[in-house]
PDB file of C-alpha atoms and ligand atoms in Angstrom:
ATOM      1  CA  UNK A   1     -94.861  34.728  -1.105  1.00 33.00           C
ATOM      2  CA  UNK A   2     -98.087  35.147   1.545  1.00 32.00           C
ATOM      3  CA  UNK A   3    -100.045  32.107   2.940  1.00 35.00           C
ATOM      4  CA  UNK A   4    -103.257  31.479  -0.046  1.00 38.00           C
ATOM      5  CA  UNK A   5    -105.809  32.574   0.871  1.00 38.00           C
ATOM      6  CA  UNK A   6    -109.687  33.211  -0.527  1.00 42.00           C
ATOM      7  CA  UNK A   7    -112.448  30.990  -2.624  1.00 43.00           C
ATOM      8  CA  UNK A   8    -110.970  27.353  -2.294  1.00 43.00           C
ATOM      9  CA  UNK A   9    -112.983  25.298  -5.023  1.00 42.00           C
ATOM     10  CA  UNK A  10    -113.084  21.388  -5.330  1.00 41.00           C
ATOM     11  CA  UNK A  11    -110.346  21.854  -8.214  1.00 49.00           C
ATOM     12  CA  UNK A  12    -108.529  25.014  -7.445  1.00 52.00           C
ATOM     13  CA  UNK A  13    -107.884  27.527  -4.707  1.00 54.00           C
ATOM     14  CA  UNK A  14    -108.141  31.424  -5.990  1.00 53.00           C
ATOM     15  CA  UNK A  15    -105.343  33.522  -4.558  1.00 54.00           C
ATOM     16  CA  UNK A  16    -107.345  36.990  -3.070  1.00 57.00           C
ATOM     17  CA  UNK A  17    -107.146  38.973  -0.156  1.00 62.00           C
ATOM     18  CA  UNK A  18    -108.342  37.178   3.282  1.00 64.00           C
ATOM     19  CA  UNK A  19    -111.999  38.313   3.977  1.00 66.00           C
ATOM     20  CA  UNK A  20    -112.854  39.328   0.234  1.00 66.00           C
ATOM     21  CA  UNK A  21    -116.613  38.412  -0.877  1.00 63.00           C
ATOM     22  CA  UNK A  22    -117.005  35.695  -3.427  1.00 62.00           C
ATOM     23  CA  UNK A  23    -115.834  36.860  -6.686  1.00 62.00           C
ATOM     24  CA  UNK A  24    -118.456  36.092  -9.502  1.00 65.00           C
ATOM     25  CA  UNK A  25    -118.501  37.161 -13.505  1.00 67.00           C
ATOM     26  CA  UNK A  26    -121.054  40.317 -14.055  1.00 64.00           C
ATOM     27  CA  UNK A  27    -123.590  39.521 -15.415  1.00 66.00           C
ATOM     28  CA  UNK A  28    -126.513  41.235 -17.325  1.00 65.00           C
ATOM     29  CA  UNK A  29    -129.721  41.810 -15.225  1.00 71.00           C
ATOM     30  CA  UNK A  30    -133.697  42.363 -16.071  1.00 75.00           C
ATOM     31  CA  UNK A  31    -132.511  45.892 -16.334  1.00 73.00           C
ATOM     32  CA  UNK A  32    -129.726  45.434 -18.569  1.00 72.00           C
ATOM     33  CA  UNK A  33    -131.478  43.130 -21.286  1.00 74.00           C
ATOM     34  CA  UNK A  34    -134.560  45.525 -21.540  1.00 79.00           C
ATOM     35  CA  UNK A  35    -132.281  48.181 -22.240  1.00 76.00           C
ATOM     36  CA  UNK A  36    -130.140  46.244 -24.622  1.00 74.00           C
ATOM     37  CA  UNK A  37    -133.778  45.472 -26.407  1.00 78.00           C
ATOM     38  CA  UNK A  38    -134.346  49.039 -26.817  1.00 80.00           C
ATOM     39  CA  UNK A  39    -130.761  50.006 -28.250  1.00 79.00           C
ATOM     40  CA  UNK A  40    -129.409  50.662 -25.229  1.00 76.00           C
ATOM     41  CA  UNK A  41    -126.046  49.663 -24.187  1.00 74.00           C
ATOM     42  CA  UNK A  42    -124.924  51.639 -20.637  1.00 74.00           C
ATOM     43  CA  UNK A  43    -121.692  50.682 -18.549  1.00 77.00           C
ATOM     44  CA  UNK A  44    -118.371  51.764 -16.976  1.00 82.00           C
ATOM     45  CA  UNK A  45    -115.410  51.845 -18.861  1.00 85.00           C
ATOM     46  CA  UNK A  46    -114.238  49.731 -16.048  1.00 85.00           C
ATOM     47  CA  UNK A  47    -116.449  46.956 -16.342  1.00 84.00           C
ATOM     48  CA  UNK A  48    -115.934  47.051 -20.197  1.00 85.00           C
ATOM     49  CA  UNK A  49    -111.933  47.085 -19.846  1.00 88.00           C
ATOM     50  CA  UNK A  50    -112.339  43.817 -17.120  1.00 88.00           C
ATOM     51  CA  UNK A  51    -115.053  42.200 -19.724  1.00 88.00           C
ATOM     52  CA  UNK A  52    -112.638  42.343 -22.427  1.00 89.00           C
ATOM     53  CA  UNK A  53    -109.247  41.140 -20.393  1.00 91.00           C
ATOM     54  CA  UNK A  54    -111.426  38.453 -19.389  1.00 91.00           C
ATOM     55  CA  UNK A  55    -112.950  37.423 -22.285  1.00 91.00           C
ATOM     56  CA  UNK A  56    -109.440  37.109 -23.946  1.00 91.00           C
ATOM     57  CA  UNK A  57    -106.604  35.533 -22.298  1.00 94.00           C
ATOM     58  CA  UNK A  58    -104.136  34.246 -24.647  1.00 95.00           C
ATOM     59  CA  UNK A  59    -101.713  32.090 -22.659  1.00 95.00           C
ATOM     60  CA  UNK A  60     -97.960  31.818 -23.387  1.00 94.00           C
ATOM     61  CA  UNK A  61     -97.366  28.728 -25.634  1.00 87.00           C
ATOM     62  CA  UNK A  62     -95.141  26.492 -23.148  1.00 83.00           C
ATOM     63  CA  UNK A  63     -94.849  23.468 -21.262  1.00 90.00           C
ATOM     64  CA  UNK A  64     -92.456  22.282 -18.320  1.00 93.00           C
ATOM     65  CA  UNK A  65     -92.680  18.825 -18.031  1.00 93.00           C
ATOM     66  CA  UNK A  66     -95.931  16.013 -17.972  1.00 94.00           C
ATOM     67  CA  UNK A  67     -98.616  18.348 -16.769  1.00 95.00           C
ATOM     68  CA  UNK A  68     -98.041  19.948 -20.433  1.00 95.00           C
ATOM     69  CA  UNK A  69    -100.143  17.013 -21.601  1.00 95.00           C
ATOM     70  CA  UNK A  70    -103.186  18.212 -20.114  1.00 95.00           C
ATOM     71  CA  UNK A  71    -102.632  21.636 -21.308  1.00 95.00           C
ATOM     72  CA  UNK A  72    -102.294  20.335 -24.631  1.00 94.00           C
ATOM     73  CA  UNK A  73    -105.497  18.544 -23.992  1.00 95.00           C
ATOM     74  CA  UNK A  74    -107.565  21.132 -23.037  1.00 94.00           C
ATOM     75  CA  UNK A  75    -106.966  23.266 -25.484  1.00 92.00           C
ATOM     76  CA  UNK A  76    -107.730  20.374 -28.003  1.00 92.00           C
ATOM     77  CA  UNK A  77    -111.358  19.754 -28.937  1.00 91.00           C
ATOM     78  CA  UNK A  78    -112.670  17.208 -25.661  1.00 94.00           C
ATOM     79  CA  UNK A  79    -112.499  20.082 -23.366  1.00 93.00           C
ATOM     80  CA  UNK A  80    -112.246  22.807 -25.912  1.00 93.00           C
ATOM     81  CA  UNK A  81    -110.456  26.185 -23.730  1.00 92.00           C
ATOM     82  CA  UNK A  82    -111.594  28.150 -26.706  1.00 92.00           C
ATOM     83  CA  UNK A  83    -115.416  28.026 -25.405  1.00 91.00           C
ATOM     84  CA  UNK A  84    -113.680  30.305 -22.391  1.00 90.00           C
ATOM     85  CA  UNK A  85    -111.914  32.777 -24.820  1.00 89.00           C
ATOM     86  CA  UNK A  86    -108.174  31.269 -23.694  1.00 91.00           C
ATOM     87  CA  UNK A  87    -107.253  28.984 -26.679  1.00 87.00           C
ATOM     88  CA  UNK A  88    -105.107  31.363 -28.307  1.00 91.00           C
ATOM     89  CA  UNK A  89    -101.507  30.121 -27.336  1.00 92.00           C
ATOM     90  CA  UNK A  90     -98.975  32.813 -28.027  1.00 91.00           C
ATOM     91  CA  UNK A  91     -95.704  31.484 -29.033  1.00 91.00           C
ATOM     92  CA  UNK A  92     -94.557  35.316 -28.422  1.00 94.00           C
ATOM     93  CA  UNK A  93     -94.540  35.958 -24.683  1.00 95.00           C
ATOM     94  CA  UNK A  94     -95.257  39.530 -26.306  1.00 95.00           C
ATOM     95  CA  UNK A  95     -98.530  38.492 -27.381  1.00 95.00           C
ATOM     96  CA  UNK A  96     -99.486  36.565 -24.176  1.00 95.00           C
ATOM     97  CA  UNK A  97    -101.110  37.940 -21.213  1.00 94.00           C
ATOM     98  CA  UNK A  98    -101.841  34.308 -19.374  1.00 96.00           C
ATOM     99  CA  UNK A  99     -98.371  32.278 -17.666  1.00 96.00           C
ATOM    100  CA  UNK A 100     -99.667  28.746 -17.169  1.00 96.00           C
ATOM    101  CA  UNK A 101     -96.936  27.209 -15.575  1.00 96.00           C
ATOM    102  CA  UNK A 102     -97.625  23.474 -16.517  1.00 95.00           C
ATOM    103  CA  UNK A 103     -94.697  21.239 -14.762  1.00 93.00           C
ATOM    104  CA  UNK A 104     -92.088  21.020 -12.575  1.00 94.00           C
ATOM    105  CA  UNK A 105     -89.641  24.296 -12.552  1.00 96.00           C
ATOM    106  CA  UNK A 106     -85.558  23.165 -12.034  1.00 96.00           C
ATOM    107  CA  UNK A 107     -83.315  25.878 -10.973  1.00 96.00           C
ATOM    108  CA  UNK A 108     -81.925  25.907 -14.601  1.00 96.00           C
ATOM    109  CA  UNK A 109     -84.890  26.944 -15.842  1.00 95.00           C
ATOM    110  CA  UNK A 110     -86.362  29.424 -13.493  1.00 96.00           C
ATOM    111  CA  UNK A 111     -84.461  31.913 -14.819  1.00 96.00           C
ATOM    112  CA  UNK A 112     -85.926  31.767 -18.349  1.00 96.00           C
ATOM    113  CA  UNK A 113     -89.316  31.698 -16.492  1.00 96.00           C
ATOM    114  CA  UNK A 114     -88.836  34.558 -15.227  1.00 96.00           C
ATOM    115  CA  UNK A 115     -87.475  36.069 -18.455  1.00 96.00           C
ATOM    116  CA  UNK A 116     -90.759  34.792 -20.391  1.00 96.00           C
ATOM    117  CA  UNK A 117     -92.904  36.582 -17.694  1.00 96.00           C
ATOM    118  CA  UNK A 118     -90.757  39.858 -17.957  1.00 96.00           C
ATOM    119  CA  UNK A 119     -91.544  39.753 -21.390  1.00 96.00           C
ATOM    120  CA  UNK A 120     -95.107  39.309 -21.381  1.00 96.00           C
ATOM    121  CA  UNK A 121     -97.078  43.156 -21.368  1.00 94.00           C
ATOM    122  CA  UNK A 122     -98.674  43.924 -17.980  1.00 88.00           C
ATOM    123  CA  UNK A 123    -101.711  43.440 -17.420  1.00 93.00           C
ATOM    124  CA  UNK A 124    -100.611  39.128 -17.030  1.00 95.00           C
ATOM    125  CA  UNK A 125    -101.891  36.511 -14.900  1.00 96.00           C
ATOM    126  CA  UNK A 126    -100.264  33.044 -13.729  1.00 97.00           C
ATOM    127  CA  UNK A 127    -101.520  29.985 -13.143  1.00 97.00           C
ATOM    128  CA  UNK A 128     -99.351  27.485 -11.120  1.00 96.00           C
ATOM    129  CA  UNK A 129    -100.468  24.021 -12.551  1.00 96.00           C
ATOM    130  CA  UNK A 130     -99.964  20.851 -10.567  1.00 95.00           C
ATOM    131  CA  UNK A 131     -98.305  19.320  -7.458  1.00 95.00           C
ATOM    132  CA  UNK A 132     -94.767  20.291  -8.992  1.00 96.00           C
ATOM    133  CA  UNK A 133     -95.266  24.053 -10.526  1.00 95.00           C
ATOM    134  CA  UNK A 134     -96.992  25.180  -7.070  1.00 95.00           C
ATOM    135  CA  UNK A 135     -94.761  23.265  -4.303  1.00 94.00           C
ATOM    136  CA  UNK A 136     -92.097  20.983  -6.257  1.00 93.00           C
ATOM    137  CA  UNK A 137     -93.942  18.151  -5.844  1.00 93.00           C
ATOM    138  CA  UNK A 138     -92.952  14.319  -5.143  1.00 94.00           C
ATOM    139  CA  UNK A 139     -89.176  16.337  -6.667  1.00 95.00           C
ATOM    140  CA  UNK A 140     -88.039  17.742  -2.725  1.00 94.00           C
ATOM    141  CA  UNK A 141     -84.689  18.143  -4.407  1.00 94.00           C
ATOM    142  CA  UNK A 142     -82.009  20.456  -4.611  1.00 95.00           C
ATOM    143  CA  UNK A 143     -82.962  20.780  -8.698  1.00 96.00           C
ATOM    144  CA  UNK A 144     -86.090  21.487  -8.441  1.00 96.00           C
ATOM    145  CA  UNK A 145     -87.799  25.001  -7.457  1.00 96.00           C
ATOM    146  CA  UNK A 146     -90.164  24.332  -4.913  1.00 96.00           C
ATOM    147  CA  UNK A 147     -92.753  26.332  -5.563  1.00 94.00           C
ATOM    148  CA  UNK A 148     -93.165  28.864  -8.663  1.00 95.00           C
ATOM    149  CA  UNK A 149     -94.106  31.646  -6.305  1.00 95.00           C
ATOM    150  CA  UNK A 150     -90.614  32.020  -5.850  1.00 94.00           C
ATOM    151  CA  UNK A 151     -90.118  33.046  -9.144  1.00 96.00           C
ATOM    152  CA  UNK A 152     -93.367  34.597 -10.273  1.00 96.00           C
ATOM    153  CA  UNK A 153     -96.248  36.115  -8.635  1.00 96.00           C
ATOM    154  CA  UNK A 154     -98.737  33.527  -8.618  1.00 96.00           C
ATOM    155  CA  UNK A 155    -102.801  34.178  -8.971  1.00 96.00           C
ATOM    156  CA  UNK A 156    -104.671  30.415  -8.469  1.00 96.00           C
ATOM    157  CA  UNK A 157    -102.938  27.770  -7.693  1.00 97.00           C
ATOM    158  CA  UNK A 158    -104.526  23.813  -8.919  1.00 96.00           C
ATOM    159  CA  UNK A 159    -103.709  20.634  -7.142  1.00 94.00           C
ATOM    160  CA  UNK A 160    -103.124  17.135  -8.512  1.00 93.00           C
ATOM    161  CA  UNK A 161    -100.240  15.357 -10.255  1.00 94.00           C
ATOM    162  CA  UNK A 162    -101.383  15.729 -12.827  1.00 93.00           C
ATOM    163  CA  UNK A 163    -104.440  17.883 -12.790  1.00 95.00           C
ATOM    164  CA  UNK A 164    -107.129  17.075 -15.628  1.00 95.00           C
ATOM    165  CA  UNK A 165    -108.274  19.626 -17.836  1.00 95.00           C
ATOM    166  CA  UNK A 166    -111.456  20.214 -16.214  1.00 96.00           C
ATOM    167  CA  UNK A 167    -109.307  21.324 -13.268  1.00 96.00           C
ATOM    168  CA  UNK A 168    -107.516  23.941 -15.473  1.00 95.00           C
ATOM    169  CA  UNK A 169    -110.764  24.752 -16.980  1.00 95.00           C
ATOM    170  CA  UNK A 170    -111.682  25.476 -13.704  1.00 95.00           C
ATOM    171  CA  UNK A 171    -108.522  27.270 -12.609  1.00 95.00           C
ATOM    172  CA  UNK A 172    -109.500  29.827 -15.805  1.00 95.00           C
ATOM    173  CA  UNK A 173    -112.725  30.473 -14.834  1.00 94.00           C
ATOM    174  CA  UNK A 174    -111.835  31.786 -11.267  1.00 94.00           C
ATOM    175  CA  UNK A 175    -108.978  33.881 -12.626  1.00 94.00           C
ATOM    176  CA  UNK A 176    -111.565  35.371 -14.992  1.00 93.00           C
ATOM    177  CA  UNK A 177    -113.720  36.305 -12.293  1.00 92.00           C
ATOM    178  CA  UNK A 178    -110.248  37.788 -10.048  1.00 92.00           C
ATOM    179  CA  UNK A 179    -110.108  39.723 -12.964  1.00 92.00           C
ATOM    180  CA  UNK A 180    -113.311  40.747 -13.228  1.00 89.00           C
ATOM    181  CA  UNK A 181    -113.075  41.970  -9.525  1.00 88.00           C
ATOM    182  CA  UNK A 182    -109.763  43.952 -10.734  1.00 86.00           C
ATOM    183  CA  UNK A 183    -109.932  47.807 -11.111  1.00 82.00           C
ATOM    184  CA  UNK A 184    -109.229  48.541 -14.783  1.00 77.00           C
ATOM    185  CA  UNK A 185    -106.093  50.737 -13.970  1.00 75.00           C
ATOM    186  CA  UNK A 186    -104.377  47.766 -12.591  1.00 65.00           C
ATOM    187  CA  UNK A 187    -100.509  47.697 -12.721  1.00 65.00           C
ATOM    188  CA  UNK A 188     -98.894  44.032 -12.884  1.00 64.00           C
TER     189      UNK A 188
HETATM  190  S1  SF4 B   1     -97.477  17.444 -11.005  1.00 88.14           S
HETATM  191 FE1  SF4 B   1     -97.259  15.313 -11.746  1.00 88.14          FE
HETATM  192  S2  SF4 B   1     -97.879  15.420 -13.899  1.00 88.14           S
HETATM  193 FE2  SF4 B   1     -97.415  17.527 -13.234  1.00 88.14          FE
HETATM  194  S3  SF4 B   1     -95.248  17.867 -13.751  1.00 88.14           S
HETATM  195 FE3  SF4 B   1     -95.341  17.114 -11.636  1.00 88.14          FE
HETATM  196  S4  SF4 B   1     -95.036  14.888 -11.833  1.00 88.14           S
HETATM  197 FE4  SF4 B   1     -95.643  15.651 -13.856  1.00 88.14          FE
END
């Protein structure tokens, strides 16, 4: 995979393309909310196709290794995911649209990574949680993938062993605003 590049936050670093503006979520203007007063609702399908892939990422329901914890945890009530739209974990990778790769990857499983992504319909994102998932971690072994980019294509990567939940409430905010910056005929 290429070098990462783009918007590197305190928590997480936002895979984009070298040179690209700062993504941000739309949002509605003096403009819009008079109009909305009147009855008036105007936009591009686009923006309404990226509002609503945004607004509802439902992330595959599994976990690699301790970094699962704090998945677990941020979906609970403390950090509560759901106030971001992504607290629906899909135990079907057919219902999923969001790869959180949450722990270290061994060469036994990469495999049935890989399968689990295959499975999941396209549009899907990925996000490479911890030390481990994104480089292998304290693990520079012969079992251990080093680095999940190998196996899937990656979109933000987050630091830390393990990373709290605020960092992977973090991590989903700037993949909602990639996504947001995505045309609506995307193919991945
Ligand atoms: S980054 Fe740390 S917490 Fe996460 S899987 Fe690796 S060893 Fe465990």
């Amino acid at each position: 995979m290429g070098a990462v590049n783009g918007t590197a936050g305190a928590l997480g670093v936002l895979r984009t393309e070298a040179g690209a503006p700062p993504l941000a979520l739309p949002r509605a203007g003096e403009r819009e909310r008079t109009a909305a007063q009147a009855g008036v609702v105007t936009s591009t399908l686009s923006k309404v196709i990226a509002w609503s892939r945004y607004s509802s990422l439902w992330p595959a329901n599994f976990g690699l290794a301790c970094c699962a914890i704090e998945m677990m945890a941020t979906a609970a009530s403390r950090y509560d995911l759901a106030r971001f739209g992504a607290e629906v974990f899909r135990a079907s990778p057919r219902q999923a649209d969001l790869m959180i790769v949450s722990g270290r990857v061994s060469q036994k499983m990469a495999p049935v990574l890989r399968q689990i992504y295959d499975q999941m319909p396209g549009p899907k994102w990925v996000i490479s949680m911890g030390a481990c998932a994104s480089c292998g971690g304290i693990f520079n072994n012969y079992a251990i993938v080093q680095g999940v980019d190998k196996v899937v294509p990656v979109d933000v990567y987050i630091p830390g062993c393990p990373p709290r939940p605020e960092a992977l409430l973090d991590s989903v905010l700037k993949l909602q605003k990639k996504i947001a910056a995505e045309p609506a005929y995307l193919q991945k």
